[in-house]
C-alpha positions as YAML, in Angstrom:
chain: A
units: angstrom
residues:
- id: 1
  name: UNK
  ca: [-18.89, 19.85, 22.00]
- id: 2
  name: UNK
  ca: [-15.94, 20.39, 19.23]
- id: 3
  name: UNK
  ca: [-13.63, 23.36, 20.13]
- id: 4
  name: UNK
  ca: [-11.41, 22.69, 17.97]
- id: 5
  name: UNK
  ca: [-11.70, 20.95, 14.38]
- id: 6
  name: UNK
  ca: [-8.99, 21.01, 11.24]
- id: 7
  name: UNK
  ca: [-9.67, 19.15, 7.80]
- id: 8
  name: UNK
  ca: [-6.23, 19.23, 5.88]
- id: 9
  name: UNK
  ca: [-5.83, 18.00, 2.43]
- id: 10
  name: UNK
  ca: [-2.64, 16.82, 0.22]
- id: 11
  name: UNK
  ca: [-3.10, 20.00, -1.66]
- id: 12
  name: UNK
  ca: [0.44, 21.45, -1.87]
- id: 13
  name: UNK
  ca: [0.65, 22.99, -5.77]
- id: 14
  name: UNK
  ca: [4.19, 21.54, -6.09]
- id: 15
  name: UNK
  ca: [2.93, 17.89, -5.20]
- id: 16
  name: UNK
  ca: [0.28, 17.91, -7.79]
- id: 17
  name: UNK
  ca: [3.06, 19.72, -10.27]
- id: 18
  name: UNK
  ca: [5.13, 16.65, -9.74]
- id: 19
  name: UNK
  ca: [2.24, 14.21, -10.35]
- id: 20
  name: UNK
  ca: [1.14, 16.26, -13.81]
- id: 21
  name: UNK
  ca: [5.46, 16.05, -14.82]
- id: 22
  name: UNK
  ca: [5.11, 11.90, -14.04]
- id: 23
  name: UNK
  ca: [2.04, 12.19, -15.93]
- id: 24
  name: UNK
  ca: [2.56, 13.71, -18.50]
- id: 25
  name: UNK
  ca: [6.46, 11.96, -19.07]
- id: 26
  name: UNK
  ca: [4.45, 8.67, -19.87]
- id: 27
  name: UNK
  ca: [3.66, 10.01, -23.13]
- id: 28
  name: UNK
  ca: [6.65, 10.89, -23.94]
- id: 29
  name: UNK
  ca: [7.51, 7.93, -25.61]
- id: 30
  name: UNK
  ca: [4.26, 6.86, -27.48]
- id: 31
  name: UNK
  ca: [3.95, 10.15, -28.81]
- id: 32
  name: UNK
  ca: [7.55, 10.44, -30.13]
- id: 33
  name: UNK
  ca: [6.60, 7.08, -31.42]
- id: 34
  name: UNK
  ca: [3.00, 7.67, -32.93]
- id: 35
  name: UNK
  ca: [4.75, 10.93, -34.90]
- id: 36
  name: UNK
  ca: [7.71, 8.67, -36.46]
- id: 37
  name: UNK
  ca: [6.10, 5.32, -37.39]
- id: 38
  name: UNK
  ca: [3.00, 4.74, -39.75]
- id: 39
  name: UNK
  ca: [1.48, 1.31, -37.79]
- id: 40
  name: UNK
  ca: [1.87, 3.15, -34.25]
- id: 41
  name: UNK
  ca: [-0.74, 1.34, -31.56]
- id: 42
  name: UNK
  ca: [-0.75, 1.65, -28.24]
- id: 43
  name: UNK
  ca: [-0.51, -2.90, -28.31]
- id: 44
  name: UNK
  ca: [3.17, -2.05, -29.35]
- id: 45
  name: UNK
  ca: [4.32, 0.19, -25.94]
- id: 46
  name: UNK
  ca: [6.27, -1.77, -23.20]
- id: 47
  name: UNK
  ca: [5.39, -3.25, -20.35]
- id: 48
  name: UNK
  ca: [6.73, -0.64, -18.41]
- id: 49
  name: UNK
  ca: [4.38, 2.12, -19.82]
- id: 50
  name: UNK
  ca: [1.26, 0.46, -19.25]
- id: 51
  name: UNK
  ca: [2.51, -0.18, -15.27]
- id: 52
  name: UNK
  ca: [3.21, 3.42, -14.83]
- id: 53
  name: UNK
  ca: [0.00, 4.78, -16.04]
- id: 54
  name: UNK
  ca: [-1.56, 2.19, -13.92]
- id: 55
  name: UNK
  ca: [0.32, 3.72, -11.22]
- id: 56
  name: UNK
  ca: [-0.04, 7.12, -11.66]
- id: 57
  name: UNK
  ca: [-3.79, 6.17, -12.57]
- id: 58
  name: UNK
  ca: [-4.45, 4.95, -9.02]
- id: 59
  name: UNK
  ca: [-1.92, 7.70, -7.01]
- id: 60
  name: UNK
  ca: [-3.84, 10.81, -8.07]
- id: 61
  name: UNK
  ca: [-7.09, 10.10, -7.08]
- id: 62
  name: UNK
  ca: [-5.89, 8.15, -3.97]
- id: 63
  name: UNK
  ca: [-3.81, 11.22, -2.83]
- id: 64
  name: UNK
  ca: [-7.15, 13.45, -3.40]
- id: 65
  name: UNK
  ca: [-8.98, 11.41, -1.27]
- id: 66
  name: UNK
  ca: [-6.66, 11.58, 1.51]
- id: 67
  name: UNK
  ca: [-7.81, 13.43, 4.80]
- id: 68
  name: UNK
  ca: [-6.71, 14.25, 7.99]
- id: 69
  name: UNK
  ca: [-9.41, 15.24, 10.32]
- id: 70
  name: UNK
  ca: [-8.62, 16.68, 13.77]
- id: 71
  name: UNK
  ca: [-10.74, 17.62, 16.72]
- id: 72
  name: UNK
  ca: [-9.71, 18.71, 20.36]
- id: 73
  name: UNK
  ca: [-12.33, 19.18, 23.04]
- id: 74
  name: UNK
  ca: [-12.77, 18.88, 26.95]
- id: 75
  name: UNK
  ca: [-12.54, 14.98, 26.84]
- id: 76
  name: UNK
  ca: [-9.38, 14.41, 24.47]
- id: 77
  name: UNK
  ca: [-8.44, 14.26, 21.19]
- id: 78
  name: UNK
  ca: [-10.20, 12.62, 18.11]
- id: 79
  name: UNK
  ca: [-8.45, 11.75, 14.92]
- id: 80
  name: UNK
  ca: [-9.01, 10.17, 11.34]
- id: 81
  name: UNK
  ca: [-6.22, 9.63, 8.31]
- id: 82
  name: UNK
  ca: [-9.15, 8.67, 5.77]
- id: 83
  name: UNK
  ca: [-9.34, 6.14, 3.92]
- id: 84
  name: UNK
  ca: [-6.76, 4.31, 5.97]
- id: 85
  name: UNK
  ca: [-8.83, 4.79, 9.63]
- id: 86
  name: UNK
  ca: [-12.41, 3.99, 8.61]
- id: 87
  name: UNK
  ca: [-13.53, 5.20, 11.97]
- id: 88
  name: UNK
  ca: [-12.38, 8.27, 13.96]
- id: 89
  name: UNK
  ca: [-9.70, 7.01, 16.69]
- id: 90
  name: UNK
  ca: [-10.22, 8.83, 20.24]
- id: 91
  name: UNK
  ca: [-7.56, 9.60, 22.95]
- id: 92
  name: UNK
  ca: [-8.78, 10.47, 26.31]
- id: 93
  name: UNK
  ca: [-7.15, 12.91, 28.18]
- id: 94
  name: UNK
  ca: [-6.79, 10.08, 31.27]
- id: 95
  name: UNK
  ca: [-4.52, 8.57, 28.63]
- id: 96
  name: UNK
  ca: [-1.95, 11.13, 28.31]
- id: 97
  name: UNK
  ca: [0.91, 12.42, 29.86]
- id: 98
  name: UNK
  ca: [2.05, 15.57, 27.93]
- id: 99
  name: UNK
  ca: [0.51, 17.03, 24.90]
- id: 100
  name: UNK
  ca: [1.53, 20.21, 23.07]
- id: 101
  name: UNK
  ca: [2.31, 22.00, 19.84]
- id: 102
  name: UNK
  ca: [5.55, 22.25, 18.07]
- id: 103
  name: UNK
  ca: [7.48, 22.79, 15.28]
- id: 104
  name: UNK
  ca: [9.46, 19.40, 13.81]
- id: 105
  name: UNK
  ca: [10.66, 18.80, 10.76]
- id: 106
  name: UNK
  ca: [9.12, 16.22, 8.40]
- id: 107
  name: UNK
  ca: [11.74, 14.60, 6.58]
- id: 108
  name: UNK
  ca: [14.53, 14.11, 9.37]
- id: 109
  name: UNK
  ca: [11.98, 13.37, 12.23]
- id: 110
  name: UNK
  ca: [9.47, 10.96, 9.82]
- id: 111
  name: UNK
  ca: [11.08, 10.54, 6.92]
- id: 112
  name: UNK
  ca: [8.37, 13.05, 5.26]
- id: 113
  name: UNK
  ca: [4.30, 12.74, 5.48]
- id: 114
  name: UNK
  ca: [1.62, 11.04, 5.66]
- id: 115
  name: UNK
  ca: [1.45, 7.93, 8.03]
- id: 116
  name: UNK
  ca: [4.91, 7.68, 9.45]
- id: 117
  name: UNK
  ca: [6.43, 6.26, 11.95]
- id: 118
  name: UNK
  ca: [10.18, 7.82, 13.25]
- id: 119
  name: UNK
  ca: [12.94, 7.48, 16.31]
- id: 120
  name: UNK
  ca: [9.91, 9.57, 17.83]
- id: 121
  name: UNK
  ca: [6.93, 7.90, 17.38]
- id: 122
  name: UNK
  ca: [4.17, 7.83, 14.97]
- id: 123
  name: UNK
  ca: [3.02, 10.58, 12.78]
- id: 124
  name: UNK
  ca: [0.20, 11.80, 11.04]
- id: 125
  name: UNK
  ca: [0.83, 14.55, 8.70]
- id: 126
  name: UNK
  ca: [0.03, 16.35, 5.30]
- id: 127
  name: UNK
  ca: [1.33, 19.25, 5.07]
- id: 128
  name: UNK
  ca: [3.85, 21.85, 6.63]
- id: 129
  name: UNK
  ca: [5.97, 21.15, 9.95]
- id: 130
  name: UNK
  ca: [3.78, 21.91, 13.13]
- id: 131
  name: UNK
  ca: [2.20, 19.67, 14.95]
- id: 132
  name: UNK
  ca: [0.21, 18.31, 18.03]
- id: 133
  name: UNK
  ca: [2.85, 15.87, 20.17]
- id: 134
  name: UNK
  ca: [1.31, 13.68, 22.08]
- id: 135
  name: UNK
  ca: [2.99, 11.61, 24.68]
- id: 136
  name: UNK
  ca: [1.16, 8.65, 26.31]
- id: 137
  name: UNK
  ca: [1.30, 7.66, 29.78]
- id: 138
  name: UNK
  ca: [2.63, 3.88, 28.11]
- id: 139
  name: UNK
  ca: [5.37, 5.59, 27.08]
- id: 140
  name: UNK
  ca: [4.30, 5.47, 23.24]
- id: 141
  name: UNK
  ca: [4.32, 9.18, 21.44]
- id: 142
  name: UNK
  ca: [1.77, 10.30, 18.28]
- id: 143
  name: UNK
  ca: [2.37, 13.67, 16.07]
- id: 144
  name: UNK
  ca: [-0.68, 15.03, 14.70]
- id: 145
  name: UNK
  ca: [-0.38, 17.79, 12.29]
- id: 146
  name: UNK
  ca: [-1.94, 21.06, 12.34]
- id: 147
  name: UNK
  ca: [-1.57, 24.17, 10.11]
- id: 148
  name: UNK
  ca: [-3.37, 26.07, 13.57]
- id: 149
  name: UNK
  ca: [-1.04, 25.40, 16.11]
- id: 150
  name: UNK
  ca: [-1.77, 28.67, 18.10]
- id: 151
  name: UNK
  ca: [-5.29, 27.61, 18.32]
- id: 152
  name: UNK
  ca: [-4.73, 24.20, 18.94]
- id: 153
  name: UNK
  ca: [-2.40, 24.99, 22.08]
- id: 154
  name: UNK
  ca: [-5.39, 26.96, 23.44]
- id: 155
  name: UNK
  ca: [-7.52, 24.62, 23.61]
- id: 156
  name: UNK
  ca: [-4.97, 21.84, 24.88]
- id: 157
  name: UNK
  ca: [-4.16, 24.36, 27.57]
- id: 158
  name: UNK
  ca: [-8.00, 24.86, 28.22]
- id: 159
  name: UNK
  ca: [-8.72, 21.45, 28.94]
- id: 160
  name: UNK
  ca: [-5.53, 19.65, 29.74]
- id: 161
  name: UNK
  ca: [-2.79, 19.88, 32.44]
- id: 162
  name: UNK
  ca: [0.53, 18.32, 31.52]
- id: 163
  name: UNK
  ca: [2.46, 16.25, 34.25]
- id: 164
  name: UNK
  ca: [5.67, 17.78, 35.41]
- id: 165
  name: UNK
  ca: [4.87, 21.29, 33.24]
...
């Protein structure tokens, strides 16, 4: 039984504002060059232009695809950064120490989002700066990110009891 589930997206207006500038900068050049010269074709631009818009060609729909899918219940945790995990990756409660929200920030702790890895652990994040902090009983530590962190420390309180809290 899910009790808690969260679906977050790369969906941040400024991110895809910064992918349409890069975008759109490309052109910059052929079109300066297709309104000043009468034998303009596109066989003439460098080979810089064509590896950017191969770039930028592959990064927007790669960052659309990208999803991080959370779900707490009474056995543990369940995770999945797609398309990187092609399978959902499970933590059982036995397998923790301490687990709890909290506020971190991003770019100091991770050096931003996405799949990181940090002084503190690993992370798996999209968007803003709360998180689920999980510390395992191995001693290794995951950050999960949630944009419900109220919610999410309900349920981690309804189901698990940290050590030493």
């Amino acid at each position: 039984m899910r009790v808690f589930e969260e679906k977050q997206w790369f969906d941040q207006w400024w991110l895809w504002a910064v992918f349409l500038f890069c975008f759109g900068a490309l052109f910059i050049r052929p079109v300066k060059l297709f309104l000043s010269e009468e034998h303009f074709s596109l066989g003439t631009m460098e080979p810089g232009f064509w590896i950017g818009l191969t770039v930028m060609s592959l990064a927007i729909p790669l960052f659309r695809l990208l999803l991080l899918h959370t779900e707490i219940d009474d056995s543990g945790i369940t995770y999945q950064f797609s398309p990187f995990h092609r399978s959902k990756k499970r933590i059982r409660w036995d397998e923790v120490k301490k687990c709890y929200t909290r506020k971190y920030q991003p770019i100091l702790e991770y050096g931003g989002w996405g799949l990181r890895m940090g002084p503190k652990g690993r992370a798996y994040n999209v968007r803003g700066n709360f998180g689920v902090q999980i510390e395992f009983k191995n001693g290794d530590k995951l950050l999960i990110g949630t944009q419900n962190p109220e919610r999410a420390q309900y349920i981690i309180d309804k189901y698990f009891k940290n050590e030493g809290v």
